[in-house]
Short mmCIF file of C-alpha atoms in Angstrom, two decimals:
data_model
loop_
_atom_site.label_atom_id
_atom_site.label_comp_id
_atom_site.label_asym_id
_atom_site.label_seq_id
_atom_site.Cartn_x
_atom_site.Cartn_y
_atom_site.Cartn_z
CA MET A 1 -9.37 5.94 27.69
CA ILE A 2 -9.26 2.24 28.50
CA THR A 3 -12.58 0.43 28.53
CA PRO A 4 -12.90 -1.74 31.67
CA ILE A 5 -13.60 -5.39 30.96
CA GLY A 6 -15.91 -7.48 33.12
CA PRO A 7 -14.83 -10.75 34.74
CA HIS A 8 -16.96 -12.69 32.26
CA THR A 9 -14.36 -11.98 29.62
CA ASN A 10 -11.93 -14.81 29.87
CA LEU A 11 -10.37 -14.68 26.42
CA GLU A 12 -7.10 -12.79 26.13
CA MET A 13 -7.99 -12.13 22.51
CA ASN A 14 -11.14 -10.21 23.39
CA ARG A 15 -9.31 -8.11 25.92
CA GLU A 16 -6.70 -7.07 23.39
CA VAL A 17 -9.34 -6.16 20.84
CA LEU A 18 -11.26 -4.03 23.34
CA TYR A 19 -8.15 -2.21 24.51
CA MET A 20 -7.09 -1.51 20.97
CA THR A 21 -10.49 -0.17 19.99
CA ALA A 22 -10.64 2.14 22.99
CA LYS A 23 -7.17 3.47 22.30
CA GLU A 24 -7.75 3.99 18.61
CA GLU A 25 -11.04 5.80 19.07
CA SER A 26 -9.27 8.41 21.13
CA GLU A 27 -7.04 9.33 18.19
CA GLU A 28 -9.19 11.84 16.35
CA ASN A 29 -6.83 12.37 13.48
CA VAL A 30 -6.74 8.70 12.46
CA ILE A 31 -8.92 7.56 9.54
CA TYR A 32 -9.49 3.80 9.28
CA VAL A 33 -10.04 2.63 5.74
CA GLY A 34 -12.44 -0.28 5.24
CA ASN A 35 -14.72 -1.42 2.44
CA LYS A 36 -16.55 1.80 1.58
CA PRO A 37 -15.78 3.70 -1.64
CA PRO A 38 -12.50 5.68 -1.45
CA MET A 39 -14.33 9.03 -1.55
CA SER A 40 -15.85 8.30 1.88
CA TYR A 41 -12.37 8.29 3.36
CA VAL A 42 -11.23 11.27 1.29
CA LEU A 43 -14.13 13.22 2.78
CA ALA A 44 -13.13 12.11 6.29
CA VAL A 45 -9.51 13.21 5.72
CA VAL A 46 -10.50 16.59 4.26
CA THR A 47 -12.95 17.19 7.10
CA GLN A 48 -10.20 16.40 9.59
CA PHE A 49 -7.83 18.89 7.96
CA ASN A 50 -10.58 21.54 7.82
CA SER A 51 -11.27 21.12 11.53
CA GLY A 52 -7.72 22.31 12.21
CA SER A 53 -5.58 19.17 12.21
CA THR A 54 -2.15 19.61 10.65
CA GLU A 55 -1.63 15.87 10.42
CA VAL A 56 -3.99 13.04 9.43
CA ILE A 57 -3.07 9.35 9.57
CA ILE A 58 -4.77 6.96 7.15
CA LYS A 59 -4.65 3.36 8.34
CA ALA A 60 -5.68 0.15 6.61
CA ARG A 61 -5.16 -3.59 6.71
CA GLY A 62 -5.26 -6.36 4.11
CA ARG A 63 -7.04 -5.61 0.85
CA ALA A 64 -8.09 -2.17 2.06
CA ILE A 65 -4.45 -1.07 1.73
CA SER A 66 -4.90 -0.17 -1.95
CA ARG A 67 -7.96 1.89 -1.02
CA ALA A 68 -5.94 3.75 1.62
CA VAL A 69 -3.41 4.72 -1.06
CA ASP A 70 -6.30 5.79 -3.33
CA ALA A 71 -7.73 7.96 -0.55
CA ALA A 72 -4.36 9.61 0.13
CA GLU A 73 -3.71 10.27 -3.56
CA ILE A 74 -7.20 11.62 -4.30
CA THR A 75 -6.95 13.90 -1.25
CA ARG A 76 -3.61 15.31 -2.37
CA ASN A 77 -4.42 15.63 -6.06
CA ARG A 78 -7.93 17.05 -5.87
CA PHE A 79 -8.76 18.46 -2.46
CA ALA A 80 -5.68 19.38 -0.47
CA SER A 81 -2.77 20.05 -2.79
CA ASP A 82 -0.82 21.56 0.10
CA ALA A 83 -0.91 18.25 1.98
CA LYS A 84 2.28 16.21 1.76
CA VAL A 85 3.00 12.54 2.40
CA LYS A 86 5.09 12.89 5.55
CA GLU A 87 5.68 9.22 6.21
CA ILE A 88 4.46 5.78 5.15
CA ARG A 89 4.85 2.81 7.47
CA ILE A 90 4.04 -0.80 6.68
CA GLY A 91 3.75 -3.67 9.12
CA THR A 92 2.26 -7.05 9.95
CA GLU A 93 -0.49 -7.64 12.48
CA ALA A 94 -1.55 -10.97 13.96
CA ILE A 95 -5.31 -11.44 13.86
CA THR A 96 -7.09 -14.11 15.91
CA ASN A 97 -10.43 -15.23 14.56
CA GLU A 98 -13.39 -16.58 16.52
CA GLU A 99 -12.10 -20.14 16.25
CA GLY A 100 -8.83 -19.12 17.87
CA ARG A 101 -6.74 -19.38 14.74
CA THR A 102 -4.10 -16.72 14.19
CA SER A 103 -3.25 -15.31 10.80
CA ASN A 104 -1.03 -12.46 9.70
CA VAL A 105 -2.29 -9.46 7.80
CA SER A 106 -0.30 -6.58 6.31
CA SER A 107 -1.01 -3.04 7.42
CA ILE A 108 -0.20 0.47 6.23
CA GLU A 109 -0.15 3.90 7.85
CA ILE A 110 0.04 6.93 5.59
CA VAL A 111 0.77 10.19 7.41
CA LEU A 112 -0.47 13.26 5.53
CA ALA A 113 0.66 16.65 6.84
CA LYS A 114 0.04 20.28 5.92
CA MET B 1 17.35 -0.52 -24.57
CA ILE B 2 14.53 1.01 -26.59
CA THR B 3 12.52 -1.37 -28.75
CA PRO B 4 12.09 0.06 -32.27
CA ILE B 5 8.49 0.32 -33.40
CA GLY B 6 7.42 -0.34 -36.97
CA PRO B 7 5.48 2.21 -39.06
CA HIS B 8 2.32 0.12 -38.72
CA THR B 9 2.01 1.30 -35.14
CA ASN B 10 -0.03 4.47 -35.33
CA LEU B 11 -1.34 4.66 -31.79
CA GLU B 12 0.59 6.89 -29.41
CA MET B 13 -0.66 4.71 -26.57
CA ASN B 14 0.98 1.59 -27.95
CA ARG B 15 4.26 3.38 -28.42
CA GLU B 16 4.30 4.53 -24.81
CA VAL B 17 3.54 1.08 -23.54
CA LEU B 18 6.35 -0.46 -25.60
CA TYR B 19 8.87 2.15 -24.50
CA MET B 20 7.88 1.72 -20.88
CA THR B 21 8.21 -2.06 -21.06
CA ALA B 22 11.65 -1.84 -22.63
CA LYS B 23 12.82 0.64 -20.01
CA GLU B 24 11.42 -1.31 -17.10
CA GLU B 25 12.93 -4.58 -18.20
CA SER B 26 16.37 -3.03 -17.99
CA GLU B 27 15.94 -2.37 -14.27
CA GLU B 28 16.97 -5.71 -12.85
CA ASN B 29 16.32 -4.92 -9.23
CA VAL B 30 12.67 -3.95 -9.77
CA ILE B 31 9.96 -6.52 -9.01
CA TYR B 32 6.53 -5.80 -10.52
CA VAL B 33 3.69 -7.20 -8.47
CA GLY B 34 0.63 -8.45 -10.36
CA ASN B 35 -2.03 -11.05 -9.75
CA LYS B 36 0.07 -14.06 -8.78
CA PRO B 37 0.20 -15.28 -5.17
CA PRO B 38 2.41 -13.08 -2.92
CA MET B 39 5.00 -15.87 -2.50
CA SER B 40 5.89 -15.63 -6.21
CA TYR B 41 7.06 -12.08 -5.63
CA VAL B 42 8.73 -12.93 -2.32
CA LEU B 43 10.78 -15.53 -4.20
CA ALA B 44 11.71 -12.95 -6.84
CA VAL B 45 12.83 -10.46 -4.19
CA VAL B 46 14.86 -13.03 -2.25
CA THR B 47 16.48 -14.27 -5.48
CA GLN B 48 17.40 -10.69 -6.36
CA PHE B 49 19.04 -10.14 -2.96
CA ASN B 50 20.88 -13.47 -3.21
CA SER B 51 22.27 -12.51 -6.60
CA GLY B 52 24.09 -9.64 -4.93
CA SER B 53 21.66 -6.70 -5.05
CA THR B 54 21.71 -4.49 -1.96
CA GLU B 55 18.46 -2.83 -2.94
CA VAL B 56 15.24 -4.25 -4.40
CA ILE B 57 12.26 -2.12 -5.45
CA ILE B 58 8.79 -3.66 -5.31
CA LYS B 59 6.31 -1.87 -7.56
CA ALA B 60 2.56 -2.27 -7.93
CA ARG B 61 -0.53 -0.48 -9.15
CA GLY B 62 -4.20 -0.59 -8.21
CA ARG B 63 -5.41 -3.61 -6.30
CA ALA B 64 -1.99 -5.25 -6.47
CA ILE B 65 -0.74 -2.64 -3.98
CA SER B 66 -1.87 -4.74 -0.98
CA ARG B 67 -0.03 -7.72 -2.45
CA ALA B 68 3.15 -5.63 -2.79
CA VAL B 69 2.97 -4.81 0.91
CA ASP B 70 2.38 -8.52 1.66
CA ALA B 71 5.46 -9.45 -0.41
CA ALA B 72 7.63 -6.88 1.36
CA GLU B 73 6.44 -7.95 4.81
CA ILE B 74 6.78 -11.68 4.18
CA THR B 75 10.28 -11.12 2.78
CA ARG B 76 11.36 -9.15 5.85
CA ASN B 77 9.70 -11.36 8.44
CA ARG B 78 10.55 -14.80 7.09
CA PHE B 79 13.36 -14.73 4.54
CA ALA B 80 15.52 -11.64 4.86
CA SER B 81 15.31 -10.26 8.38
CA ASP B 82 18.31 -8.02 7.67
CA ALA B 83 16.39 -6.23 4.90
CA LYS B 84 14.96 -2.86 5.90
CA VAL B 85 12.23 -0.74 4.36
CA LYS B 86 14.37 2.12 3.08
CA GLU B 87 11.62 4.16 1.46
CA ILE B 88 7.99 3.91 0.40
CA ARG B 89 6.65 6.15 -2.35
CA ILE B 90 3.03 6.42 -3.50
CA GLY B 91 1.76 8.11 -6.64
CA THR B 92 -0.93 8.33 -9.30
CA GLU B 93 -0.53 7.13 -12.88
CA ALA B 94 -2.79 7.93 -15.82
CA ILE B 95 -3.73 4.83 -17.78
CA THR B 96 -5.21 4.98 -21.30
CA ASN B 97 -7.30 2.00 -22.30
CA GLU B 98 -7.92 0.65 -25.80
CA GLU B 99 -10.91 2.92 -26.31
CA GLY B 100 -8.77 5.97 -25.58
CA ARG B 101 -10.26 6.69 -22.19
CA THR B 102 -7.92 7.83 -19.45
CA SER B 103 -8.29 6.81 -15.84
CA ASN B 104 -6.11 7.28 -12.79
CA VAL B 105 -4.65 4.44 -10.80
CA SER B 106 -2.65 4.58 -7.58
CA SER B 107 0.85 3.14 -7.44
CA ILE B 108 3.36 2.18 -4.79
CA GLU B 109 7.12 1.63 -4.72
CA ILE B 110 8.62 -0.12 -1.73
CA VAL B 111 12.41 0.07 -1.54
CA LEU B 112 13.95 -2.79 0.46
CA ALA B 113 17.65 -2.50 1.30
CA LYS B 114 20.22 -4.66 3.07
#
């Protein structure tokens, strides 16, 4: 679902961010790794598998990338030994901050499948 | 080459570390990512490619994992656009500290190939 944006939004940056958020929220089997402890994301992945998903994608950017790998490894070693690493993709995303400056940040997507 | 260890070394841990170091140093096309700025490792990777290697493996553990992804991405985007991510492996390694305690740490290996 695409969130409509009012005419008061004149920054291209904001529009992109809103579109991306709307799109990503519709993907139920995607877990976004941030600054919480790794076990929070392990729990999210396991819950997703238990609800019937055969594939869960763990995504992270910047420093959270190491935590995403932790979450994938803890899931496989302790909670879902039948889950395999199907694919790992890395990439670079351009992020625009509030001052309009653009910087690059690395990203990772770890696809776990049963 | 295996470094011989004198009889004064009675800790199994130390022996393993020494063996590992000796083995790893023999793998010329492996870049170990630590706590230096990402560009240090980018330079190492580019140098390795320029010396004739068709494959370079970037390895990291723990928090350095994000930096390994940064190094791979910066190399591909700015210095070696013909280099492709051939394979990415993640794993868990058991580390024994000086007090004899064992803890797990995540690891990554990014294989870049021309």
